[in-house]
Amino acid sequence: MLKVTALSKEQAENCPIRSVLSKVTGKWQLLILLVLSSGPQRFGALKRLIGDITQRVLTENLRNLERDGHLLRTVHAGPPLAVTYTLTEQGHDLVGVLKPLVIWADNNFPSIQASRQEVDNA
């Protein structure tokens, strides 16, 4: 079994599982990675393709994904100035691991919805 127990704040902060997964399994991070798996995108295109994300939240998540080495931010001299985001090799590896979870969620959504409704109506 994987070691997931943290008996102190220090152990929790140094736990690779907590540290890495908390940065890539959130809704926005996962959606950003999935969009970028199709190829490089500019900021505006990312925002349009995701749809319901604010500019502030997108910026914050892009910075965190770049900081962790999952994507590369490239600034192209203008005018106008253009910024492109691309998955790194590590980012592509991560998407390869996460894609089965995404496919599972899509395939099982109807039964999950039915289960939720059954419990909510009980």
Tab-separated table of C-alpha atoms in Angstrom:
chain	number	residue	atom	x	y	z
A	1	MET	CA	0.000	0.000	0.000
A	2	LEU	CA	1.192	3.517	-0.735
A	3	LYS	CA	2.188	5.551	2.285
A	4	VAL	CA	-0.532	8.192	2.535
A	5	THR	CA	-0.536	8.807	6.278
A	6	ALA	CA	0.946	12.044	7.571
A	7	LEU	CA	1.165	12.327	11.327
A	8	SER	CA	2.364	15.914	11.396
A	9	LYS	CA	2.131	19.106	9.394
A	10	GLU	CA	5.777	18.684	8.374
A	11	GLN	CA	5.162	15.157	7.065
A	12	ALA	CA	2.116	16.384	5.140
A	13	GLU	CA	4.116	19.224	3.568
A	14	ASN	CA	6.850	16.788	2.490
A	15	CYS	CA	4.485	14.106	1.177
A	16	PRO	CA	5.049	13.672	-2.573
A	17	ILE	CA	1.513	12.392	-3.093
A	18	ARG	CA	-0.100	15.417	-1.434
A	19	SER	CA	2.360	17.880	-2.977
A	20	VAL	CA	2.066	16.708	-6.577
A	21	LEU	CA	-1.550	15.585	-6.789
A	22	SER	CA	-2.930	18.721	-5.177
A	23	LYS	CA	-1.433	20.719	-8.050
A	24	VAL	CA	-2.713	18.612	-10.960
A	25	THR	CA	-5.994	16.968	-9.990
A	26	GLY	CA	-8.106	20.056	-9.489
A	27	LYS	CA	-10.804	20.816	-12.028
A	28	TRP	CA	-8.998	23.725	-13.670
A	29	GLN	CA	-5.542	22.162	-13.816
A	30	LEU	CA	-6.904	19.020	-15.411
A	31	LEU	CA	-8.943	20.940	-17.987
A	32	ILE	CA	-5.951	23.132	-18.888
A	33	LEU	CA	-3.731	20.074	-19.346
A	34	LEU	CA	-6.354	18.341	-21.489
A	35	VAL	CA	-6.783	21.374	-23.756
A	36	LEU	CA	-3.011	21.724	-24.148
A	37	SER	CA	-2.672	18.031	-24.990
A	38	SER	CA	-4.089	18.943	-28.421
A	39	GLY	CA	-1.255	21.395	-29.035
A	40	PRO	CA	0.007	24.867	-28.111
A	41	GLN	CA	-2.598	27.494	-27.257
A	42	ARG	CA	-2.636	31.199	-26.590
A	43	PHE	CA	-4.205	32.526	-23.398
A	44	GLY	CA	-7.409	33.726	-25.085
A	45	ALA	CA	-7.909	30.404	-26.848
A	46	LEU	CA	-7.444	28.509	-23.580
A	47	LYS	CA	-10.021	30.727	-21.911
A	48	ARG	CA	-12.505	30.216	-24.766
A	49	LEU	CA	-11.976	26.457	-24.948
A	50	ILE	CA	-12.480	25.993	-21.204
A	51	GLY	CA	-15.324	28.481	-21.100
A	52	ASP	CA	-16.322	28.932	-17.471
A	53	ILE	CA	-12.933	29.966	-16.062
A	54	THR	CA	-12.084	33.511	-15.015
A	55	GLN	CA	-8.978	35.259	-16.309
A	56	ARG	CA	-7.522	35.416	-12.785
A	57	VAL	CA	-8.054	31.697	-12.124
A	58	LEU	CA	-6.624	30.733	-15.523
A	59	THR	CA	-3.544	32.907	-14.957
A	60	GLU	CA	-2.971	31.469	-11.479
A	61	ASN	CA	-3.290	27.876	-12.671
A	62	LEU	CA	-1.049	28.423	-15.697
A	63	ARG	CA	1.642	29.867	-13.413
A	64	ASN	CA	1.403	26.883	-11.054
A	65	LEU	CA	1.555	24.358	-13.899
A	66	GLU	CA	4.558	26.187	-15.369
A	67	ARG	CA	6.255	26.321	-11.953
A	68	ASP	CA	5.904	22.550	-11.596
A	69	GLY	CA	7.339	21.954	-15.073
A	70	HIS	CA	4.173	20.708	-16.767
A	71	LEU	CA	3.939	23.480	-19.333
A	72	LEU	CA	6.124	26.014	-21.056
A	73	ARG	CA	5.162	29.674	-21.457
A	74	THR	CA	6.659	31.304	-24.555
A	75	VAL	CA	6.450	35.059	-25.191
A	76	HIS	CA	6.516	36.079	-28.861
A	77	ALA	CA	7.582	39.646	-29.589
A	78	GLY	CA	4.875	41.782	-31.130
A	79	PRO	CA	3.247	43.843	-31.992
A	80	PRO	CA	1.014	42.537	-30.711
A	81	LEU	CA	2.733	40.634	-27.930
A	82	ALA	CA	1.632	36.977	-27.941
A	83	VAL	CA	2.039	34.329	-25.258
A	84	THR	CA	1.767	30.636	-26.101
A	85	TYR	CA	1.446	27.735	-23.659
A	86	THR	CA	2.708	24.255	-24.551
A	87	LEU	CA	2.904	21.030	-22.591
A	88	THR	CA	6.412	19.884	-21.699
A	89	GLU	CA	7.418	16.234	-21.998
A	90	GLN	CA	6.548	15.884	-18.318
A	91	GLY	CA	3.158	17.483	-19.026
A	92	HIS	CA	2.462	15.016	-21.836
A	93	ASP	CA	3.421	12.136	-19.522
A	94	LEU	CA	1.042	13.494	-16.893
A	95	VAL	CA	-1.833	13.761	-19.376
A	96	GLY	CA	-1.160	10.164	-20.404
A	97	VAL	CA	-1.655	9.092	-16.804
A	98	LEU	CA	-4.724	11.287	-16.212
A	99	LYS	CA	-6.552	10.538	-19.475
A	100	PRO	CA	-7.805	7.104	-18.337
A	101	LEU	CA	-9.373	8.805	-15.299
A	102	VAL	CA	-11.062	11.357	-17.568
A	103	ILE	CA	-12.358	8.596	-19.863
A	104	TRP	CA	-13.590	6.652	-16.824
A	105	ALA	CA	-15.434	9.743	-15.545
A	106	ASP	CA	-17.072	10.298	-18.937
A	107	ASN	CA	-18.103	6.642	-19.280
A	108	ASN	CA	-19.461	6.378	-15.742
A	109	PHE	CA	-21.152	9.774	-15.476
A	110	PRO	CA	-24.695	8.497	-16.182
A	111	SER	CA	-24.520	5.855	-13.437
A	112	ILE	CA	-22.912	8.341	-11.034
A	113	GLN	CA	-25.692	10.844	-11.748
A	114	ALA	CA	-28.330	8.154	-11.165
A	115	SER	CA	-26.694	7.145	-7.894
A	116	ARG	CA	-26.560	10.765	-6.733
A	117	GLN	CA	-30.206	11.267	-7.580
A	118	GLU	CA	-31.189	8.068	-5.777
A	119	VAL	CA	-29.363	9.115	-2.613
A	120	ASP	CA	-30.642	12.711	-2.794
A	121	ASN	CA	-34.234	11.503	-3.168
A	122	ALA	CA	-34.007	9.024	-0.284
